[in-house]
mmCIF file with all atom_site columns, C-alpha atoms in Angstrom:
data_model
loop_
_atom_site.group_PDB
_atom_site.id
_atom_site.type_symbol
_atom_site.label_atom_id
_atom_site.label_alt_id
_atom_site.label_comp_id
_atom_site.label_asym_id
_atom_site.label_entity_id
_atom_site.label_seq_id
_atom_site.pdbx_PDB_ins_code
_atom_site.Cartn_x
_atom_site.Cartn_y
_atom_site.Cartn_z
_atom_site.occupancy
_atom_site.B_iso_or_equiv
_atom_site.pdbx_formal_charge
_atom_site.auth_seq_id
_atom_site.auth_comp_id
_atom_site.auth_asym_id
_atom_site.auth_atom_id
_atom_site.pdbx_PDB_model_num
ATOM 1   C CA . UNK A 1 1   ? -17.471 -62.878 -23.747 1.00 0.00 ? 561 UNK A CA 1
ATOM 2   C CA . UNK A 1 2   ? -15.000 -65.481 -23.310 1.00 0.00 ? 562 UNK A CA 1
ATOM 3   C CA . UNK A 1 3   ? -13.402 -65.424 -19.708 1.00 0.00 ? 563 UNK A CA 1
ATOM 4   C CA . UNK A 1 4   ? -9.781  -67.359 -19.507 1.00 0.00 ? 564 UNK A CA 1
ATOM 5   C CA . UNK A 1 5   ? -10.633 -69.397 -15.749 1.00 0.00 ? 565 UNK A CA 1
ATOM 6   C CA . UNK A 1 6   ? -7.252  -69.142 -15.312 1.00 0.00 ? 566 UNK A CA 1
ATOM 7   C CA . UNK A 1 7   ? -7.244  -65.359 -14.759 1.00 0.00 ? 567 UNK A CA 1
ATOM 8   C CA . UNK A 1 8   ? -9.744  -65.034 -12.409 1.00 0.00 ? 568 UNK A CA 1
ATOM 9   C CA . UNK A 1 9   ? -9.041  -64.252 -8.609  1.00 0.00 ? 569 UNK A CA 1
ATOM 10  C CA . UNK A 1 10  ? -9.517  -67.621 -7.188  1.00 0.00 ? 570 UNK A CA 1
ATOM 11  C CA . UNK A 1 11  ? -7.558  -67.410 -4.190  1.00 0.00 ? 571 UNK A CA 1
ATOM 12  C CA . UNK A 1 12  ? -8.259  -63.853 -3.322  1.00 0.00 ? 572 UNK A CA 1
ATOM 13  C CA . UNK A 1 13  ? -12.172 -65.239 -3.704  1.00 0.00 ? 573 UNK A CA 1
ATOM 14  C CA . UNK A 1 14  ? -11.383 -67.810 -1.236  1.00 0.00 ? 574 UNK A CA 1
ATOM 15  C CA . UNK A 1 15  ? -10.029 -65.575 1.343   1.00 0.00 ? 575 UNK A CA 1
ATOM 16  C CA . UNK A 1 16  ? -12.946 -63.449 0.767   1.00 0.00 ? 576 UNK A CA 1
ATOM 17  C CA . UNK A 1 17  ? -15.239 -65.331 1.771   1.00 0.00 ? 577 UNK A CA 1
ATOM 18  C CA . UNK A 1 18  ? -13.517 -66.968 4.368   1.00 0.00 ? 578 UNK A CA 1
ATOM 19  C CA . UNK A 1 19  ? -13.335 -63.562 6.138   1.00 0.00 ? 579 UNK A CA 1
ATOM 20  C CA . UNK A 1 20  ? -16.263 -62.709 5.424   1.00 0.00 ? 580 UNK A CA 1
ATOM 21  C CA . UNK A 1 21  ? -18.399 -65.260 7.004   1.00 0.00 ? 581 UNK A CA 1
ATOM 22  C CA . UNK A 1 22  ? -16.426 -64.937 9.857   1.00 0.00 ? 582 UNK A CA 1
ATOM 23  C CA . UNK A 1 23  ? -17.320 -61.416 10.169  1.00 0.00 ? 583 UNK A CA 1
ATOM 24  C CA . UNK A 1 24  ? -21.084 -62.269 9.186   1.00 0.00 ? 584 UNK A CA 1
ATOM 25  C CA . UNK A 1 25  ? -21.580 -64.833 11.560  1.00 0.00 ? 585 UNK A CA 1
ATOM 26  C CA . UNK A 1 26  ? -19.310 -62.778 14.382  1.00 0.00 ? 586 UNK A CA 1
ATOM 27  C CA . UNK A 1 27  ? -21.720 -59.921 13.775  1.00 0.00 ? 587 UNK A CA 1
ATOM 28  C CA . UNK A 1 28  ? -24.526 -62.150 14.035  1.00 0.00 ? 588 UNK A CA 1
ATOM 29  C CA . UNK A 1 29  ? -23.787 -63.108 17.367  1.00 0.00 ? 589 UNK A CA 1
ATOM 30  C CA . UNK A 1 30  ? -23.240 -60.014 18.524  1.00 0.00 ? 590 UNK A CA 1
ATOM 31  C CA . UNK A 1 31  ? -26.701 -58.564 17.595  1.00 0.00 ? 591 UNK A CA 1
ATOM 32  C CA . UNK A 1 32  ? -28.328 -61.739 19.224  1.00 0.00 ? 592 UNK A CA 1
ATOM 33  C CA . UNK A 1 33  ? -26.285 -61.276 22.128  1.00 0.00 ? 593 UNK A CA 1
ATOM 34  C CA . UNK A 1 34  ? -27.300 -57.714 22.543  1.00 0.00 ? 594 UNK A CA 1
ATOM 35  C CA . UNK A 1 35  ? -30.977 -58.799 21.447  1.00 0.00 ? 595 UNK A CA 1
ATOM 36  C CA . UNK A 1 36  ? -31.475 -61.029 23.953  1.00 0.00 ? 596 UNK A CA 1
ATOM 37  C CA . UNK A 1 37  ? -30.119 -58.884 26.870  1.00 0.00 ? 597 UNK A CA 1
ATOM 38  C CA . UNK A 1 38  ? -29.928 -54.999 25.499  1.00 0.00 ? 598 UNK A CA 1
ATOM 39  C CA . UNK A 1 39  ? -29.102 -53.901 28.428  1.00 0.00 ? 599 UNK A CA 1
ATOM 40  C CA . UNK A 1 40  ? -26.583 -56.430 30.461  1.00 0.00 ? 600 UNK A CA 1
ATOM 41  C CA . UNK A 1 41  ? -23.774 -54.232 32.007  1.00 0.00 ? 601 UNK A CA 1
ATOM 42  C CA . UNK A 1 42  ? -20.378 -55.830 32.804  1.00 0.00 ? 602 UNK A CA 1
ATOM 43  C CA . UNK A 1 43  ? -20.445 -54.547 36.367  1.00 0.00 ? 603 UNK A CA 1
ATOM 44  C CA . UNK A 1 44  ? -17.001 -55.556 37.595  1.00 0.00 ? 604 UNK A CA 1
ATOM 45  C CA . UNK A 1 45  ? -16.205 -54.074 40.801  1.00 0.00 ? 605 UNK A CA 1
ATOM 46  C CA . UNK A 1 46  ? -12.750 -55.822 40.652  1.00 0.00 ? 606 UNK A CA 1
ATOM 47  C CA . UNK A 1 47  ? -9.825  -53.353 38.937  1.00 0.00 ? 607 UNK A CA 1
ATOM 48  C CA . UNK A 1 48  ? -7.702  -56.422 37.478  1.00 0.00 ? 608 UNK A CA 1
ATOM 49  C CA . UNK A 1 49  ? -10.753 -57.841 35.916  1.00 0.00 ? 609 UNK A CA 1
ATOM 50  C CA . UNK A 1 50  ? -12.170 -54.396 34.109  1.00 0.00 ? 610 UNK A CA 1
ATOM 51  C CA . UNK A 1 51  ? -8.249  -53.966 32.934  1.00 0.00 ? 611 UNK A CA 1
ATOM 52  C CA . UNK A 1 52  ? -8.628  -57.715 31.190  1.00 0.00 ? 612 UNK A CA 1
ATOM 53  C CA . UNK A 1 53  ? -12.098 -56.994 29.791  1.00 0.00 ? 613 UNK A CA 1
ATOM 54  C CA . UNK A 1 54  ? -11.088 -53.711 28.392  1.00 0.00 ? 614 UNK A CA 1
ATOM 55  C CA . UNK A 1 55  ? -7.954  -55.205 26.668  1.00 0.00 ? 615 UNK A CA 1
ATOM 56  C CA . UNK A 1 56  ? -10.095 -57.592 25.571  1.00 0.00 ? 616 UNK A CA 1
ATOM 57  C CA . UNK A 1 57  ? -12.294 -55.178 24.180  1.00 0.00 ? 617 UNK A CA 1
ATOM 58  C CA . UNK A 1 58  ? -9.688  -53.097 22.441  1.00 0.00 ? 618 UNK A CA 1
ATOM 59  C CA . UNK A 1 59  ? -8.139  -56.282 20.818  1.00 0.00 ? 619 UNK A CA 1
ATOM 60  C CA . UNK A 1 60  ? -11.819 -57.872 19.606  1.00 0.00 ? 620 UNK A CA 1
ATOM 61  C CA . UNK A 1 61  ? -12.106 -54.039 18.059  1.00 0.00 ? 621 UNK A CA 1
ATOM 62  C CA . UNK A 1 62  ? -8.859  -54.195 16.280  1.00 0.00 ? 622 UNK A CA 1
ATOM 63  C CA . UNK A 1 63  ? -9.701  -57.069 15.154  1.00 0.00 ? 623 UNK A CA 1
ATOM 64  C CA . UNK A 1 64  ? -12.392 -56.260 13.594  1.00 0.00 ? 624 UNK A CA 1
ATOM 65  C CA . UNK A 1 65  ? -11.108 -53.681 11.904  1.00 0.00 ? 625 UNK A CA 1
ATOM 66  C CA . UNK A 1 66  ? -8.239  -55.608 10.633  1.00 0.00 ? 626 UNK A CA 1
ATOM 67  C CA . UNK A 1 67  ? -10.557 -58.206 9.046   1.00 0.00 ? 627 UNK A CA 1
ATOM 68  C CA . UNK A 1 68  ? -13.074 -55.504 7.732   1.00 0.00 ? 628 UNK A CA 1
ATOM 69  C CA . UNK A 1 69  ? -10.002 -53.577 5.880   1.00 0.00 ? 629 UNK A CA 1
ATOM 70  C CA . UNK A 1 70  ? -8.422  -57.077 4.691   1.00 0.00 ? 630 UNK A CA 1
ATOM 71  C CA . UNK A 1 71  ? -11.995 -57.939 3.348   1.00 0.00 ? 631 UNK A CA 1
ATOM 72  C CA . UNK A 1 72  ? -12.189 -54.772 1.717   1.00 0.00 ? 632 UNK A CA 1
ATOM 73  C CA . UNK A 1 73  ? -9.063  -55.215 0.385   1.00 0.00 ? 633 UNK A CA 1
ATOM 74  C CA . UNK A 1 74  ? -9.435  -58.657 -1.176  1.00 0.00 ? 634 UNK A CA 1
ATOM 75  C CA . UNK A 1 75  ? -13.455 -57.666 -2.422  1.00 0.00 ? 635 UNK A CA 1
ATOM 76  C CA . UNK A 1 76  ? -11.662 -55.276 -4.209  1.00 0.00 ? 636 UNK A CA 1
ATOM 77  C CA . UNK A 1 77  ? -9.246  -57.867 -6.192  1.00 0.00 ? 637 UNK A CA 1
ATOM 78  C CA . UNK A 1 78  ? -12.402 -60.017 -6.802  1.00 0.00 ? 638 UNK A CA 1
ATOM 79  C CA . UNK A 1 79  ? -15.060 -57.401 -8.066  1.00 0.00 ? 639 UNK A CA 1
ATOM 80  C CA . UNK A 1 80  ? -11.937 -55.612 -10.820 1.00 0.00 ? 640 UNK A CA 1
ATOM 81  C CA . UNK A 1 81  ? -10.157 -58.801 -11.697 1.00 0.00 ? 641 UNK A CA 1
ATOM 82  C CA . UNK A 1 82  ? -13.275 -61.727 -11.386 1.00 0.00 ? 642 UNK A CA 1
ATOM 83  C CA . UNK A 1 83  ? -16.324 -62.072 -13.789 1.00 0.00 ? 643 UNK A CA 1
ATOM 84  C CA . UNK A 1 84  ? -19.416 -63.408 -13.063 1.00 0.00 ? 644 UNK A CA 1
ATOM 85  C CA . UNK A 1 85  ? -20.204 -64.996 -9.634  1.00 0.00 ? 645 UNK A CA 1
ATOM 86  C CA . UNK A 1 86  ? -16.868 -63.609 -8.693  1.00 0.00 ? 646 UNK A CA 1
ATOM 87  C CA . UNK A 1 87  ? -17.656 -60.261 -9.234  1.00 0.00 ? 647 UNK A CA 1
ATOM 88  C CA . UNK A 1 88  ? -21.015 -60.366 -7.581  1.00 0.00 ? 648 UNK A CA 1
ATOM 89  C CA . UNK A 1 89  ? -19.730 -62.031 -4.642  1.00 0.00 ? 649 UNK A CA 1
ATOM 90  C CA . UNK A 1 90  ? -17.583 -59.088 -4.505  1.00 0.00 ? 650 UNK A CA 1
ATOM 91  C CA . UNK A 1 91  ? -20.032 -56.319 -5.170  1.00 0.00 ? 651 UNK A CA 1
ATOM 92  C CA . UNK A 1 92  ? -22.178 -57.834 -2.328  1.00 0.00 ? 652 UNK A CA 1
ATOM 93  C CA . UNK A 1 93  ? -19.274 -57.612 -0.037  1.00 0.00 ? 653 UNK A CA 1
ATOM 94  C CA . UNK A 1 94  ? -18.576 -54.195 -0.774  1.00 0.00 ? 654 UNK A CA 1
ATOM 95  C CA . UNK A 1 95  ? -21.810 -53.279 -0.592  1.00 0.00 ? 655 UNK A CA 1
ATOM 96  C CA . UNK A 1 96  ? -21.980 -54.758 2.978   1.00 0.00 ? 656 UNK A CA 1
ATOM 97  C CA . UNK A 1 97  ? -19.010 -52.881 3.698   1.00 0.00 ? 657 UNK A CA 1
ATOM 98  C CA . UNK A 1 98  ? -20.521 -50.021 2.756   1.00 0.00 ? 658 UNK A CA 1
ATOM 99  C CA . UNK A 1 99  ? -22.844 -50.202 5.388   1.00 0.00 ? 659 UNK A CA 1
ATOM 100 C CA . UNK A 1 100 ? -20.634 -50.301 7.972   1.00 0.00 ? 660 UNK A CA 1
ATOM 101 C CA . UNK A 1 101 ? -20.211 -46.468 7.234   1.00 0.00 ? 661 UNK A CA 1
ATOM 102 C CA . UNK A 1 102 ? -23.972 -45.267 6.877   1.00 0.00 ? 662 UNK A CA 1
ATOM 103 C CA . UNK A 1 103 ? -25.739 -45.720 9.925   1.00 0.00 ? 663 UNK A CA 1
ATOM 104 C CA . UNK A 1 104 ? -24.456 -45.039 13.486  1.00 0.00 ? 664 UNK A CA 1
ATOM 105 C CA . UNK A 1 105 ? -25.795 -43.440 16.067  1.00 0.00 ? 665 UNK A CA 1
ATOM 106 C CA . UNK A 1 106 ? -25.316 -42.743 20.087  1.00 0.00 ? 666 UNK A CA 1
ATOM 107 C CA . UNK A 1 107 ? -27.080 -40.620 22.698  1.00 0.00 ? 667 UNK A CA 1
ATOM 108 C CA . UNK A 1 108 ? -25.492 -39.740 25.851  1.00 0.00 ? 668 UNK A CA 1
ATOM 109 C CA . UNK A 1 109 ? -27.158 -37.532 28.658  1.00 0.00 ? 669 UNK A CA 1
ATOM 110 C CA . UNK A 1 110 ? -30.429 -37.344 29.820  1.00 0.00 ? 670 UNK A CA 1
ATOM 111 C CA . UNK A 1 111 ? -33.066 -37.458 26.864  1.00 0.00 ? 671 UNK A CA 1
ATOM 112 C CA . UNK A 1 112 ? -36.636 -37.714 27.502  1.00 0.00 ? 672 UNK A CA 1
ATOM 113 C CA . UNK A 1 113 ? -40.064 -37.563 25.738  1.00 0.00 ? 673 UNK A CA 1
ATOM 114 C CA . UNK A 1 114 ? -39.751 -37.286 21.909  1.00 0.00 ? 674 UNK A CA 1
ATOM 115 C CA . UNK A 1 115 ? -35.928 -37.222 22.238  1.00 0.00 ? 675 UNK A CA 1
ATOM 116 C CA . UNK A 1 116 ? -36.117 -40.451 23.578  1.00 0.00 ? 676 UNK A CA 1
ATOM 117 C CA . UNK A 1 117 ? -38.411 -41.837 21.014  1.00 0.00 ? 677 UNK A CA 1
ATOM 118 C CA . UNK A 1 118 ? -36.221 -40.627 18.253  1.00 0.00 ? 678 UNK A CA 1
ATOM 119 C CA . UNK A 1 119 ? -33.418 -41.972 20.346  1.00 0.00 ? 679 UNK A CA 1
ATOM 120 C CA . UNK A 1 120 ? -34.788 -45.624 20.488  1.00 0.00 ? 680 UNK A CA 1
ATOM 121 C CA . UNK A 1 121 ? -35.931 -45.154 16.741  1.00 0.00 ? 681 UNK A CA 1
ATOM 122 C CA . UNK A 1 122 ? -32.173 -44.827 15.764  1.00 0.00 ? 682 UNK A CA 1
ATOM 123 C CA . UNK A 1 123 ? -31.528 -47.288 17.751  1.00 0.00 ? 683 UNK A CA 1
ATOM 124 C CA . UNK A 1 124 ? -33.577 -49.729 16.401  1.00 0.00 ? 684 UNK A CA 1
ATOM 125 C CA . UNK A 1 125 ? -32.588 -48.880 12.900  1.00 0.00 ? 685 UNK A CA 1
ATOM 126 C CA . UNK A 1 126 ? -28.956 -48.841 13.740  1.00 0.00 ? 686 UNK A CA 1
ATOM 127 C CA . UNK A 1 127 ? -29.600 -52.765 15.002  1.00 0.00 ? 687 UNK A CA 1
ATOM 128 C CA . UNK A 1 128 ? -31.358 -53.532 11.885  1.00 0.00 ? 688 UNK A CA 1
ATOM 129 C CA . UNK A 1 129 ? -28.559 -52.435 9.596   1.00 0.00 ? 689 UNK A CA 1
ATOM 130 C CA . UNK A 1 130 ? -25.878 -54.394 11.825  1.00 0.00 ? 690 UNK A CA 1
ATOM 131 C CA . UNK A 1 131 ? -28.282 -57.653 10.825  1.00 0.00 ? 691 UNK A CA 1
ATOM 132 C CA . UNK A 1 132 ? -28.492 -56.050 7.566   1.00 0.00 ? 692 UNK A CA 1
ATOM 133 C CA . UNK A 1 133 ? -24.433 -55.931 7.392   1.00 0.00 ? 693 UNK A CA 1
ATOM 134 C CA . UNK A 1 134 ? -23.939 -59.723 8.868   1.00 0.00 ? 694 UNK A CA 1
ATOM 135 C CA . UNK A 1 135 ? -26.210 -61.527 6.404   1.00 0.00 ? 695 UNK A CA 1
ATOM 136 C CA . UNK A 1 136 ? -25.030 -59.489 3.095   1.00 0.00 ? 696 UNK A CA 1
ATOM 137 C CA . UNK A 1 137 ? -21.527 -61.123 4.328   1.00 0.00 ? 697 UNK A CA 1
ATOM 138 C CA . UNK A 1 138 ? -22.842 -63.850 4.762   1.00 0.00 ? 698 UNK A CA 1
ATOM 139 C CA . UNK A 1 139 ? -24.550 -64.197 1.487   1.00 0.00 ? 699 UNK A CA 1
ATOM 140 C CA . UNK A 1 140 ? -21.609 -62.270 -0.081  1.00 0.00 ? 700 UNK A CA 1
ATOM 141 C CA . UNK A 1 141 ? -19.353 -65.337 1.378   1.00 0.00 ? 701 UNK A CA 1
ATOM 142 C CA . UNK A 1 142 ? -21.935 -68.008 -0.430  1.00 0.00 ? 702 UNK A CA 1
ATOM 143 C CA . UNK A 1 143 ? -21.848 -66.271 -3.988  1.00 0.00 ? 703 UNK A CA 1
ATOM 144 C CA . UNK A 1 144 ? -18.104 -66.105 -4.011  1.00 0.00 ? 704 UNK A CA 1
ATOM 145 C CA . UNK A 1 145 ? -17.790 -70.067 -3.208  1.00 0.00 ? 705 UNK A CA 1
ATOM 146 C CA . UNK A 1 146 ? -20.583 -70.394 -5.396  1.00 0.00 ? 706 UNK A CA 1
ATOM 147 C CA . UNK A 1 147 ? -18.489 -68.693 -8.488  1.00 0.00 ? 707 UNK A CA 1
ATOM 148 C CA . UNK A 1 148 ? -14.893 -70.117 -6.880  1.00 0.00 ? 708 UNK A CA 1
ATOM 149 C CA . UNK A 1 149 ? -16.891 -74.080 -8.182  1.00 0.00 ? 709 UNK A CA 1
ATOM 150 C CA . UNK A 1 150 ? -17.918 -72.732 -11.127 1.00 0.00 ? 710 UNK A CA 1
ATOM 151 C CA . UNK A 1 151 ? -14.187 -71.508 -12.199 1.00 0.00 ? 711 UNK A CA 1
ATOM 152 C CA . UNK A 1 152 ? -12.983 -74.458 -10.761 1.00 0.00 ? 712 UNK A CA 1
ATOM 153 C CA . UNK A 1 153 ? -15.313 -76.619 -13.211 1.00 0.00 ? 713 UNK A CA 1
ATOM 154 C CA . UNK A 1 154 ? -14.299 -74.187 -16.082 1.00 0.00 ? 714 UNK A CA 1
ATOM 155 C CA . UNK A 1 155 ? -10.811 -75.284 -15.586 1.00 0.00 ? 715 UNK A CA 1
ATOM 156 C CA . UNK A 1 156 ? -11.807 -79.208 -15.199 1.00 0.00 ? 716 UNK A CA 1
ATOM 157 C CA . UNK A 1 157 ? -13.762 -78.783 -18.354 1.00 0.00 ? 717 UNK A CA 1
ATOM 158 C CA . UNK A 1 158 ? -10.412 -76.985 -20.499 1.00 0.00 ? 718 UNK A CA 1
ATOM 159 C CA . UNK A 1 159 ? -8.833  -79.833 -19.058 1.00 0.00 ? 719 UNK A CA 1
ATOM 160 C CA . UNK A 1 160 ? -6.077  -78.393 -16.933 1.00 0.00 ? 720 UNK A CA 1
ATOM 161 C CA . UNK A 1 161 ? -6.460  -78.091 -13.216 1.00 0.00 ? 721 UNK A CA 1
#
């Protein structure tokens, strides 16, 4: 099947990916963070400062979110209008997103002998689909760069640019 490299979602691809590894690599960070010291506590005992570090907290969030929807949003474009690379690229960012949505888990109260070991099961397998999440953006972001050179050397070769 003949694809026209001027229809397919270049820019869209771009953006894409640009989000995406900053998500991936974000999300990365975070899990080594919290690998490296599970269980460090802000313990601020100064008001002004726990005001700043919530706000801070609430904007990172919505942030997040904001990124995660316009990634969504633009793997979307890529995986109905792309072909090829493109449309992988985009599958494996939806696919990541997907994640986002299938495993999380929280315990609060005082759980102890096989509740506990369930609890630190979920735990662990909560952490390992965060990982999971960060490097299927990540790769996500590498296929769709991947297939944005390939469509731009499809348009070299017509010979229009």
């Amino acid at each position: 099947m003949d694809v026209d490299p001027f229809r397919q979602p270049v820019r869209p691809a771009i953006w894409a990916a640009a989000l995406s590894a900053l998500l991936g690599a974000g999300g990365l960070i975070m899990q080594l963070v919290g690998l490296v010291s599970p269980d460090a506590v802000v313990n601020v005992d100064v008001v002004p400062a726990s005001i700043v570090l919530a706000f801070l907290a609430i904007a990172g969030a919505l942030l997040a979110l904001g990124l995660g929807v316009a990634t969504l949003v633009l793997a979307i474009v890529v995986t109905v209008r792309g072909r090829g690379p493109l449309r992988r690229g985009g599958i494996v960012l939806l696919v990541a997103w997907a994640l986002s949505l299938s495993v999380s888990f929280s315990a609060s109260g005082d759980v102890s002998g096989a509740a506990a070991a369930v609890s630190r099961a979920a735990g662990v397998l909560e952490t390992v689909v965060d990982l999971l999440q960060s490097v299927l953006l990540l790769v996500g972001a590498v296929v769709l760069l991947r297939g944005v050179a390939e469509v731009r050397r499809q348009r070299e070769a017509v010979g229009e640019v």
